[in-house]
Amino acid sequence: MVKKVSKIEVPSWDYSPSLESTSHIVLKEKYDLYIDGRWVKPHSGKYFATVNPADEQKLADIAYGNALDVDKAVKAARKAYNEVWSKMPGSERAKYIYRIARLMQERAREFAVIETLDSGKTIRESRDIDVPLACNHFFYYAGWADKLEYAFPNRKIQSLGVAGQIIPWNFPLLMAAWKIAPALATGNTIVLKPAETTSLTALLLAEIIDQSGLPPGVVNIVTGYGDTGAAIVNHADVDKIAFTGSTGVGKLIQKALAGTSKKVTLELGGKSANIIFDDAPIDQAVEGIVNGIFFNQGHVCCAGSRLFVQENIAERVVEKLKQRMETLYLGNPLDKNTDIGAINSKEQLVTILKYIKIGQKEGAEMYQPVCNIPAKGYYCPPTLFINVAQSSLIAQEEIFGPVLTIQTFRTVDEVIQKANNTPFGLAAGVWTDKGSRIFNLTTKLRAGVIWANTYNKFDPTSPFGGYKESGFGREGGLHGLSAYLK
Ligand code: NAP
Ligand code: MG
């Protein structure tokens, strides 16, 4: 029988909790360091708060690891390397890595919600991109662990030893996976430091690693801020540093390692060009532009932050882009309809707003759609700058926020020159109907990754890394393995 519900009657059913509900998440009040297979208190006795940038509420206290804690972690990693991990056959190492991947998959919802709470990125992104990709990296590299001699035929396979790994806040879990999975597959042991504002998913990963039965000391997670990362870089018994972060810190690390025998890979900043030719499918290209810079609040090293549009279609593209920007929904990152979540930290918001002011001062025309900015939390509306000069700061420096500069071009040569004219060289996007044009550009653009008629697509089998000040060394694919072998 159909019950008639009058206007004022409250329906008598409850909705089941949404996938994004936080009811299944258990956060500890305090997180210690994960060293030698145990949770240990930091030497300093100090803890720092991690907050939810969407509402500025504290989520938990995180241990501050100093040089003494790093030393303890490196010693544990060395012992595990010498006694267990370097001697274990690849097929046995693979079992652990597969187990970690499966455990991560089982707790994928938890990972996604915690990632969103701690970082401010939208649940759509953490649920559909970060977590599945992180799992896939573990699955992919698990597959290589017993096949290294096929990956590198006629070469003696030798691991490096203890790897110090330092990661940023924009893809906290994914960056941990990029670092840990290939290092384990190749037989190295690890000391990893997450970024100050986003330690929680690395700590949940530590719980899973513990649950997987991985021998103690093989993976150690030392949280911290300030000089914690430098303590890893400067530790005498670390054989390799794998760093992802800003170009500024990357340069400091390279200086610190000069003259040592430590191996290093640096994955640094970017100012990537997204290039639209007049024969491109315009509507798809507009989606690609939005996906390239506005989703994840522009917190993407390879964000398509410089748009180059062929002059004869520029007006049409800008008009369509503005219309699309009006439909973007900014707000609670845990809402699955949200397109633009919170900026990761107050400091980062200040930096972005500083660049927006610079852009206005430099004389570019600014456009921001009308957005309801939540009263609490760190938010920045998607921002467009039109008529930007090639030399302007907003077209040259990495902003790491939802800010897009637009320039026009007439010829292929002109756009290649403009696109290459930054200190960076991480990624680029090319939108055109002509295959020959794509191949022409891919050979001339100085960027590590070039997408054709799409943007921001990742796969564990595909290497990733930069030219120039975007760093050196590759992660992902076979290249990612060789970075952890002698
Ligand atoms: P960041 O400030 O360079 O920090 C990165 C990591 O390094 C953090 O864990 C940080 O710790 C640590 N650190 C800071 N100073 C250090 C030092 N002197 N020695 C050793 N470690 C140190 O970068 P971020 O702001 O977190 O991340 C954003 C940057 O990462 C952007 O430039 C982005 O383009 C880049 N990124 C690049 C890629 C790539 O694959 N190329 C991928 C993602 C991000 P604290 O957090 O405690 O300061
Ligand atoms: Mg946080």
Coordinates of C-alpha atoms and ligand atoms in Angstrom, one line a residue:
M1 CA 0.0 0.0 0.0
V2 CA 1.3 3.4 -0.9
K3 CA 1.4 5.8 2.1
K4 CA 0.7 9.4 1.3
V5 CA 3.1 11.7 2.9
S6 CA 1.7 15.1 3.5
K7 CA 4.0 18.1 3.2
I8 CA 4.7 18.5 6.9
E9 CA 5.0 14.9 7.8
V10 CA 8.6 13.7 8.4
P11 CA 9.4 10.5 6.5
S12 CA 9.7 7.5 8.9
W13 CA 12.8 5.9 7.3
D14 CA 16.5 6.5 7.9
Y15 CA 19.1 6.6 5.1
S16 CA 22.0 4.2 5.5
P17 CA 25.2 6.0 6.2
S18 CA 26.9 7.3 3.1
L19 CA 30.2 5.9 1.9
E20 CA 31.8 9.1 3.1
S21 CA 30.5 8.9 6.6
T22 CA 33.1 9.3 9.3
S23 CA 31.3 6.9 11.6
H24 CA 33.5 4.0 10.7
I25 CA 36.7 5.9 11.3
V26 CA 38.7 5.5 14.5
L27 CA 41.4 8.0 15.0
K28 CA 43.8 7.7 18.0
E29 CA 44.2 10.8 20.2
K30 CA 48.0 10.5 19.9
Y31 CA 50.2 8.7 17.4
D32 CA 53.7 7.6 18.2
L33 CA 56.6 6.7 15.9
Y34 CA 56.6 3.4 14.1
I35 CA 60.2 2.1 14.5
D36 CA 61.5 -1.5 14.4
G37 CA 58.0 -2.9 14.3
R38 CA 56.8 -1.1 17.4
W39 CA 55.1 2.1 18.3
V40 CA 57.6 4.1 20.3
K41 CA 57.5 7.5 22.0
P42 CA 59.6 10.3 20.6
H43 CA 62.8 11.1 22.4
S44 CA 61.8 14.8 22.7
G45 CA 58.5 13.8 24.3
K46 CA 57.0 16.4 21.9
Y47 CA 53.8 16.0 19.8
F48 CA 52.2 18.3 17.3
A49 CA 48.6 18.7 16.2
T50 CA 47.3 17.7 12.8
V51 CA 44.1 19.6 11.8
N52 CA 41.4 19.2 9.3
P53 CA 41.8 22.1 7.0
A54 CA 38.2 22.0 6.0
D55 CA 37.0 23.1 9.5
E56 CA 40.3 23.8 11.4
Q57 CA 39.4 21.2 14.0
K58 CA 42.3 19.2 15.5
L59 CA 42.2 15.5 14.5
A60 CA 45.1 14.0 16.5
D61 CA 48.5 14.6 18.0
I62 CA 51.5 13.3 16.1
A63 CA 54.9 12.5 17.5
Y64 CA 57.8 14.8 16.6
G65 CA 60.7 12.7 15.7
N66 CA 64.2 14.3 16.0
A67 CA 67.7 13.2 15.0
L68 CA 67.8 10.6 17.8
D69 CA 64.6 9.0 16.6
V70 CA 65.8 9.1 13.0
D71 CA 69.0 7.4 14.2
K72 CA 67.1 4.7 16.0
A73 CA 65.0 4.1 12.8
V74 CA 68.0 3.9 10.6
K75 CA 69.7 1.4 12.9
A76 CA 66.5 -0.7 12.9
A77 CA 66.4 -0.5 9.1
R78 CA 70.1 -1.4 8.8
K79 CA 69.7 -4.4 11.0
A80 CA 66.5 -5.6 9.1
Y81 CA 68.4 -5.1 5.8
N82 CA 71.5 -7.1 6.9
E83 CA 69.7 -9.9 8.8
V84 CA 66.5 -10.5 7.0
W85 CA 65.3 -8.4 4.0
S86 CA 68.3 -8.4 1.7
K87 CA 68.6 -12.2 2.1
M88 CA 65.0 -13.0 1.5
P89 CA 64.2 -14.4 -2.0
G90 CA 62.1 -12.0 -4.1
S91 CA 59.2 -14.5 -4.2
E92 CA 59.0 -14.2 -0.4
R93 CA 59.3 -10.4 -0.4
A94 CA 56.5 -10.3 -2.9
K95 CA 54.1 -12.1 -0.5
Y96 CA 54.4 -9.4 2.0
I97 CA 53.9 -6.6 -0.6
Y98 CA 50.8 -8.4 -1.9
R99 CA 49.5 -8.7 1.6
I100 CA 50.0 -5.0 2.2
A101 CA 48.1 -4.3 -1.0
R102 CA 45.2 -6.5 -0.1
L103 CA 44.9 -5.1 3.4
M104 CA 44.9 -1.6 2.0
Q105 CA 42.2 -2.6 -0.4
E106 CA 40.1 -4.0 2.5
R107 CA 40.4 -0.7 4.4
A108 CA 40.1 1.5 1.3
R109 CA 37.1 3.5 2.7
E110 CA 38.9 4.2 5.9
F111 CA 42.0 5.4 4.0
A112 CA 39.9 7.6 1.7
V113 CA 38.0 9.3 4.6
I114 CA 41.1 9.8 6.7
E115 CA 43.0 11.2 3.7
T116 CA 40.2 13.7 3.0
L117 CA 40.0 14.7 6.7
D118 CA 43.7 15.3 7.1
S119 CA 44.5 16.9 3.8
G120 CA 41.3 18.7 2.7
K121 CA 41.2 17.0 -0.7
T122 CA 37.8 15.9 -2.0
I123 CA 36.5 12.5 -1.1
R124 CA 35.9 11.9 -4.8
E125 CA 39.6 12.2 -5.4
S126 CA 40.9 10.3 -2.4
R127 CA 38.3 7.5 -2.9
D128 CA 38.6 7.2 -6.7
I129 CA 42.3 8.2 -7.3
D130 CA 44.6 8.3 -4.4
V131 CA 43.6 5.1 -2.6
P132 CA 43.1 2.7 -5.6
L133 CA 46.3 4.0 -7.2
A134 CA 48.3 3.5 -4.0
C135 CA 47.0 -0.1 -3.8
N136 CA 47.8 -0.6 -7.5
H137 CA 51.4 0.5 -6.9
F138 CA 51.8 -2.2 -4.2
F139 CA 50.2 -4.8 -6.5
Y140 CA 52.4 -3.8 -9.4
Y141 CA 55.7 -3.8 -7.6
A142 CA 54.8 -7.0 -5.8
G143 CA 54.7 -8.6 -9.2
W144 CA 58.2 -7.5 -10.0
A145 CA 59.9 -8.6 -6.7
D146 CA 60.8 -12.1 -8.0
K147 CA 61.3 -11.1 -11.6
L148 CA 64.1 -8.5 -11.3
E149 CA 66.5 -10.4 -13.5
Y150 CA 63.9 -10.2 -16.3
A151 CA 63.4 -6.5 -15.6
F152 CA 67.1 -5.9 -16.0
P153 CA 68.5 -8.8 -18.1
N154 CA 72.3 -9.6 -17.9
R155 CA 72.8 -7.3 -14.9
K156 CA 73.6 -8.3 -11.4
I157 CA 70.6 -7.3 -9.2
Q158 CA 71.8 -5.6 -6.0
S159 CA 69.7 -3.5 -3.7
L160 CA 71.1 -0.3 -2.2
G161 CA 70.5 -0.8 1.5
V162 CA 68.6 1.7 3.7
A163 CA 66.4 4.2 1.8
G164 CA 65.4 7.5 3.4
Q165 CA 62.2 8.7 1.9
I166 CA 60.6 12.1 2.4
I167 CA 57.2 13.0 1.0
P168 CA 54.9 16.0 0.6
W169 CA 51.3 16.7 1.6
N170 CA 49.5 16.8 -1.7
F171 CA 49.2 13.0 -2.2
P172 CA 50.1 11.7 1.2
L173 CA 49.2 8.0 0.8
L174 CA 50.0 7.8 -2.9
M175 CA 53.4 9.3 -2.4
A176 CA 54.1 6.8 0.4
A177 CA 53.1 4.0 -1.9
W178 CA 55.3 5.4 -4.8
K179 CA 58.2 5.3 -2.4
I180 CA 57.7 2.2 -0.3
A181 CA 56.5 -0.3 -2.9
P182 CA 59.5 -0.3 -5.3
A183 CA 62.0 0.0 -2.5
L184 CA 60.6 -3.2 -0.8
A185 CA 60.3 -5.0 -4.1
T186 CA 64.0 -4.5 -4.8
G187 CA 65.0 -5.6 -1.3
N188 CA 65.8 -2.2 0.5
T189 CA 64.6 -1.2 3.9
I190 CA 63.0 2.1 4.6
V191 CA 62.8 5.2 6.9
L192 CA 59.9 7.3 5.7
K193 CA 58.9 10.8 6.8
P194 CA 55.4 12.1 5.9
A195 CA 54.7 15.8 5.6
E196 CA 53.9 17.7 8.8
T197 CA 50.2 18.4 7.9
T198 CA 49.4 14.9 6.5
S199 CA 50.8 12.1 8.6
L200 CA 47.6 10.1 9.3
T201 CA 47.4 7.9 6.3
A202 CA 51.1 7.0 6.5
L203 CA 50.4 6.0 10.1
L204 CA 47.4 3.9 9.1
L205 CA 49.7 2.3 6.5
A206 CA 52.1 1.6 9.3
E207 CA 49.3 -0.3 11.1
I208 CA 48.7 -2.3 8.0
I209 CA 52.4 -3.0 7.5
D210 CA 52.5 -4.2 11.1
Q211 CA 49.4 -6.4 10.5
S212 CA 51.0 -7.9 7.4
G213 CA 53.8 -9.4 9.5
L214 CA 56.5 -7.6 7.6
P215 CA 59.7 -8.2 9.6
P216 CA 60.4 -5.4 12.2
G217 CA 62.6 -2.6 10.9
V218 CA 61.9 -3.1 7.2
V219 CA 59.6 -0.1 7.1
N220 CA 59.9 2.6 9.8
I221 CA 57.7 5.7 9.8
V222 CA 59.2 8.8 11.6
T223 CA 56.7 11.7 11.7
G224 CA 57.9 15.2 12.4
Y225 CA 58.4 18.7 11.1
G226 CA 61.2 21.3 10.8
D227 CA 64.5 19.4 10.9
T228 CA 63.2 15.8 10.9
G229 CA 63.6 15.4 7.1
A230 CA 67.1 16.9 7.2
A231 CA 68.1 14.4 9.9
I232 CA 67.2 11.6 7.5
V233 CA 69.1 13.3 4.6
N234 CA 72.2 13.9 6.8
H235 CA 72.3 10.5 8.5
A236 CA 75.6 8.8 7.6
D237 CA 74.2 5.3 7.3
V238 CA 71.4 6.0 4.7
D239 CA 72.3 4.8 1.2
K240 CA 69.6 6.5 -0.8
I241 CA 67.4 9.6 -0.5
A242 CA 64.1 9.6 -2.4
F243 CA 62.5 13.0 -2.0
T244 CA 59.3 14.5 -3.4
G245 CA 58.5 18.1 -2.5
S246 CA 59.4 21.6 -3.4
T247 CA 62.3 22.7 -5.6
G248 CA 63.6 24.8 -2.8
V249 CA 64.0 21.9 -0.4
G250 CA 65.2 19.7 -3.3
K251 CA 68.1 22.1 -3.8
L252 CA 69.0 22.0 -0.1
I253 CA 69.0 18.2 -0.2
Q254 CA 71.2 18.1 -3.3
K255 CA 73.7 20.4 -1.6
A256 CA 73.7 18.3 1.6
L257 CA 74.3 15.1 -0.4
A258 CA 77.1 16.5 -2.7
G259 CA 80.3 14.7 -2.1
T260 CA 78.6 11.7 -0.3
S261 CA 78.1 8.3 -1.8
K262 CA 74.3 8.5 -1.3
K263 CA 72.1 8.0 -4.3
V264 CA 69.3 10.5 -4.8
T265 CA 66.1 11.0 -6.7
L266 CA 64.3 14.3 -6.6
E267 CA 60.7 14.8 -7.7
L268 CA 60.1 18.5 -7.4
G269 CA 57.8 21.3 -8.4
G270 CA 56.2 22.2 -11.7
K271 CA 54.5 24.8 -13.9
S272 CA 53.0 22.6 -16.5
A273 CA 51.6 23.8 -19.8
N274 CA 48.2 22.6 -21.1
I275 CA 48.1 23.4 -24.8
I276 CA 44.8 23.6 -26.8
F277 CA 44.9 23.8 -30.6
D278 CA 42.0 25.0 -32.7
D279 CA 41.2 21.5 -34.0
A280 CA 40.8 20.1 -30.4
P281 CA 37.5 18.8 -29.1
I282 CA 36.7 22.0 -27.2
D283 CA 34.3 20.6 -24.6
Q284 CA 36.6 17.8 -23.7
A285 CA 39.5 20.2 -23.5
V286 CA 37.6 22.4 -21.1
E287 CA 37.0 19.4 -18.9
G288 CA 40.7 18.6 -19.2
I289 CA 41.6 22.1 -18.2
V290 CA 39.4 22.0 -15.1
N291 CA 40.6 18.5 -14.2
G292 CA 44.2 19.7 -14.7
I293 CA 44.1 22.6 -12.3
F294 CA 41.0 23.0 -10.2
F295 CA 40.4 19.5 -8.9
N296 CA 42.5 18.8 -5.8
Q297 CA 42.7 22.6 -5.4
G298 CA 45.6 22.8 -7.8
H299 CA 47.7 20.8 -5.2
V300 CA 49.2 18.7 -8.0
C301 CA 52.9 18.9 -8.9
C302 CA 52.0 18.4 -12.5
A303 CA 48.9 20.6 -12.5
G304 CA 48.2 22.2 -15.8
S305 CA 48.6 25.7 -14.4
R306 CA 49.6 27.5 -17.6
L307 CA 47.0 27.3 -20.3
F308 CA 48.0 28.0 -23.9
V309 CA 45.1 28.5 -26.4
Q310 CA 45.4 29.0 -30.1
E311 CA 44.4 32.6 -30.7
N312 CA 41.5 32.0 -33.1
I313 CA 39.6 29.9 -30.5
A314 CA 40.7 31.7 -27.4
E315 CA 37.6 33.7 -26.8
R316 CA 35.4 30.6 -27.2
V317 CA 37.5 28.5 -24.8
V318 CA 37.7 31.2 -22.2
E319 CA 33.9 31.7 -22.3
K320 CA 33.2 28.0 -22.0
L321 CA 35.8 27.7 -19.2
K322 CA 34.1 30.5 -17.3
Q323 CA 30.7 28.8 -17.7
R324 CA 32.2 25.5 -16.4
M325 CA 33.9 27.3 -13.5
E326 CA 30.5 28.7 -12.4
T327 CA 29.2 25.1 -12.0
L328 CA 32.1 24.0 -9.8
Y329 CA 31.0 23.3 -6.3
L330 CA 33.4 24.4 -3.5
G331 CA 33.0 23.3 0.0
N332 CA 33.0 20.3 2.4
P333 CA 35.6 17.9 1.0
L334 CA 33.7 14.9 2.5
D335 CA 30.7 15.7 0.3
K336 CA 30.9 13.5 -2.7
N337 CA 29.5 16.3 -4.9
T338 CA 32.3 18.7 -4.0
D339 CA 34.7 19.6 -6.8
I340 CA 37.0 21.9 -4.9
G341 CA 37.9 21.0 -1.3
A342 CA 40.0 22.8 1.2
I343 CA 43.5 24.2 0.8
N344 CA 45.9 22.0 2.8
S345 CA 47.0 24.5 5.3
K346 CA 46.7 28.1 6.4
E347 CA 50.3 28.8 5.2
Q348 CA 49.5 27.4 1.7
L349 CA 46.4 29.5 1.5
V350 CA 48.4 32.6 2.4
T351 CA 50.9 31.8 -0.4
I352 CA 48.1 31.3 -3.0
L353 CA 46.4 34.6 -2.0
K354 CA 49.8 36.3 -2.2
Y355 CA 50.1 35.2 -5.8
I356 CA 46.6 36.2 -6.7
K357 CA 47.4 39.7 -5.5
I358 CA 50.6 39.7 -7.5
G359 CA 48.6 38.6 -10.6
Q360 CA 46.2 41.6 -10.1
K361 CA 49.1 44.0 -9.6
E362 CA 50.9 42.7 -12.7
G363 CA 47.8 43.8 -14.7
A364 CA 46.3 40.5 -15.8
E365 CA 42.5 40.3 -16.0
M366 CA 41.2 38.1 -13.1
Y367 CA 38.1 36.0 -13.1
Q368 CA 36.6 34.1 -10.1
P369 CA 33.1 32.6 -10.2
V370 CA 30.8 33.4 -7.3
C371 CA 31.4 30.8 -4.6
N372 CA 30.0 30.2 -1.1
I373 CA 33.2 30.0 1.0
P374 CA 32.6 28.1 4.2
A375 CA 33.0 30.3 7.3
K376 CA 35.6 28.0 8.8
G377 CA 38.5 26.3 7.1
Y378 CA 40.9 27.3 4.3
Y379 CA 39.4 27.8 0.9
C380 CA 40.3 29.5 -2.3
P381 CA 37.9 30.0 -5.2
P382 CA 39.0 28.8 -8.6
T383 CA 40.8 31.7 -10.3
L384 CA 41.6 32.6 -13.9
F385 CA 44.1 35.1 -15.1
I386 CA 43.7 36.2 -18.7
N387 CA 46.1 38.3 -20.8
V388 CA 49.1 37.1 -18.8
A389 CA 52.6 38.2 -19.9
Q390 CA 55.1 35.4 -20.3
S391 CA 57.5 37.1 -17.9
S392 CA 54.9 37.6 -15.1
L393 CA 55.5 35.9 -11.8
I394 CA 52.2 34.1 -11.9
A395 CA 53.2 32.5 -15.2
Q396 CA 56.7 31.5 -14.0
E397 CA 56.5 30.4 -10.4
E398 CA 54.7 27.4 -8.9
I399 CA 51.6 28.6 -7.0
F400 CA 50.3 25.2 -6.0
G401 CA 46.7 26.3 -5.8
P402 CA 43.6 26.6 -8.0
V403 CA 45.0 29.5 -10.1
L404 CA 45.3 29.2 -13.9
T405 CA 47.0 31.6 -16.2
I406 CA 45.9 31.9 -19.9
Q407 CA 48.1 32.9 -22.8
T408 CA 47.5 32.6 -26.5
F409 CA 49.6 31.5 -29.4
R410 CA 49.5 31.4 -33.2
T411 CA 52.0 28.8 -34.3
V412 CA 53.4 25.5 -33.1
D413 CA 56.9 26.9 -32.8
E414 CA 55.7 29.8 -30.7
V415 CA 53.8 27.6 -28.2
I416 CA 56.8 25.2 -27.9
Q417 CA 59.0 28.1 -27.0
K418 CA 56.5 29.6 -24.5
A419 CA 55.7 26.3 -22.9
N420 CA 59.4 25.5 -22.4
N421 CA 60.2 28.9 -21.1
T422 CA 60.1 28.2 -17.3
P423 CA 62.7 26.7 -15.0
F424 CA 60.4 23.6 -14.6
G425 CA 59.7 20.6 -16.8
L426 CA 57.4 18.2 -15.1
A427 CA 54.4 17.6 -17.4
A428 CA 52.4 19.0 -20.3
G429 CA 49.1 18.4 -22.0
V430 CA 48.4 18.7 -25.8
W431 CA 44.8 18.9 -27.2
T432 CA 44.6 18.4 -30.9
D433 CA 43.0 16.2 -33.5
K434 CA 46.3 15.5 -35.3
G435 CA 48.5 12.6 -34.3
S436 CA 51.5 14.1 -36.1
R437 CA 51.2 17.3 -34.1
I438 CA 51.1 15.3 -30.9
F439 CA 54.3 13.4 -31.8
N440 CA 56.0 16.6 -33.0
L441 CA 55.2 18.3 -29.6
T442 CA 56.2 15.3 -27.4
T443 CA 59.7 15.4 -28.9
K444 CA 60.1 19.1 -28.4
L445 CA 58.4 19.9 -25.1
R446 CA 60.9 19.6 -22.2
A447 CA 58.6 17.8 -19.8
G448 CA 58.8 14.3 -18.2
V449 CA 55.2 13.4 -18.8
I450 CA 53.0 14.6 -21.8
W451 CA 49.4 13.8 -22.0
A452 CA 47.5 13.9 -25.3
N453 CA 43.8 14.8 -25.2
T454 CA 43.6 14.1 -21.5
Y455 CA 45.3 15.3 -18.4
N456 CA 46.4 14.0 -14.9
K457 CA 46.2 10.3 -15.7
F458 CA 48.5 8.0 -13.8
D459 CA 49.4 4.4 -13.9
P460 CA 51.8 2.3 -11.8
T461 CA 53.4 0.9 -15.0
S462 CA 54.2 4.4 -16.4
P463 CA 57.3 6.3 -15.2
F464 CA 56.9 9.8 -13.8
G465 CA 59.5 12.5 -13.2
G466 CA 60.8 15.8 -14.4
Y467 CA 63.3 17.8 -16.4
K468 CA 65.2 20.9 -15.2
E469 CA 64.2 22.2 -11.8
S470 CA 61.4 19.6 -11.6
G471 CA 64.0 17.1 -10.5
F472 CA 65.6 14.0 -11.8
G473 CA 65.1 10.3 -11.6
R474 CA 61.8 8.5 -12.4
E475 CA 59.2 6.8 -10.2
G476 CA 56.7 4.2 -11.5
G477 CA 57.2 1.4 -14.0
L478 CA 60.6 -0.3 -14.5
H479 CA 62.3 3.1 -14.1
G480 CA 61.0 3.2 -10.5
L481 CA 62.8 -0.1 -9.8
S482 CA 66.1 0.9 -11.1
A483 CA 66.2 3.9 -8.7
Y484 CA 66.5 1.4 -5.9
L485 CA 69.2 -0.9 -7.4
K486 CA 73.0 -0.5 -7.7
Ligands
NAP1 P1 58.3 20.7 0.9 O1 58.0 21.9 1.7 O2 59.5 20.7 0.0 O3 58.2 19.5 1.8 C1 58.4 18.1 1.4 C2 58.8 17.3 2.5 O4 60.2 17.6 2.8 C3 58.0 17.4 3.8 O5 57.9 16.1 4.4 C4 58.9 18.3 4.6 O6 58.7 18.2 5.9 C5 60.3 17.8 4.2 N1 61.4 18.8 4.4 C6 61.3 20.2 4.6 N2 62.5 20.7 4.8 C7 63.4 19.7 4.6 C8 64.8 19.7 4.6 N3 65.6 20.7 4.8 N4 65.4 18.5 4.4 C9 64.6 17.4 4.2 N5 63.3 17.3 4.2 C10 62.7 18.5 4.4 O7 57.1 20.5 -0.1 P2 55.5 20.5 0.2 O8 55.1 21.9 0.4 O9 55.2 19.5 1.3 O10 55.0 19.9 -1.1 C11 54.6 20.6 -2.3 C12 55.7 20.5 -3.3 O11 55.9 19.2 -3.7 C13 55.4 21.2 -4.6 O12 56.5 22.0 -5.0 C14 55.1 20.1 -5.5 O13 55.2 20.4 -6.9 C15 56.0 19.1 -5.1 N6 55.6 17.7 -5.6 C16 56.3 17.1 -6.6 C17 55.9 15.9 -7.0 C18 56.7 15.2 -8.2 O14 56.5 14.0 -8.4 N7 57.5 15.9 -8.9 C19 54.8 15.2 -6.5 C20 54.1 15.9 -5.4 C21 54.5 17.1 -5.0 P3 57.7 19.2 6.7 O15 56.3 18.9 6.1 O16 57.8 18.7 8.1 O17 58.2 20.5 6.5
MG2 MG 46.1 17.8 8.5

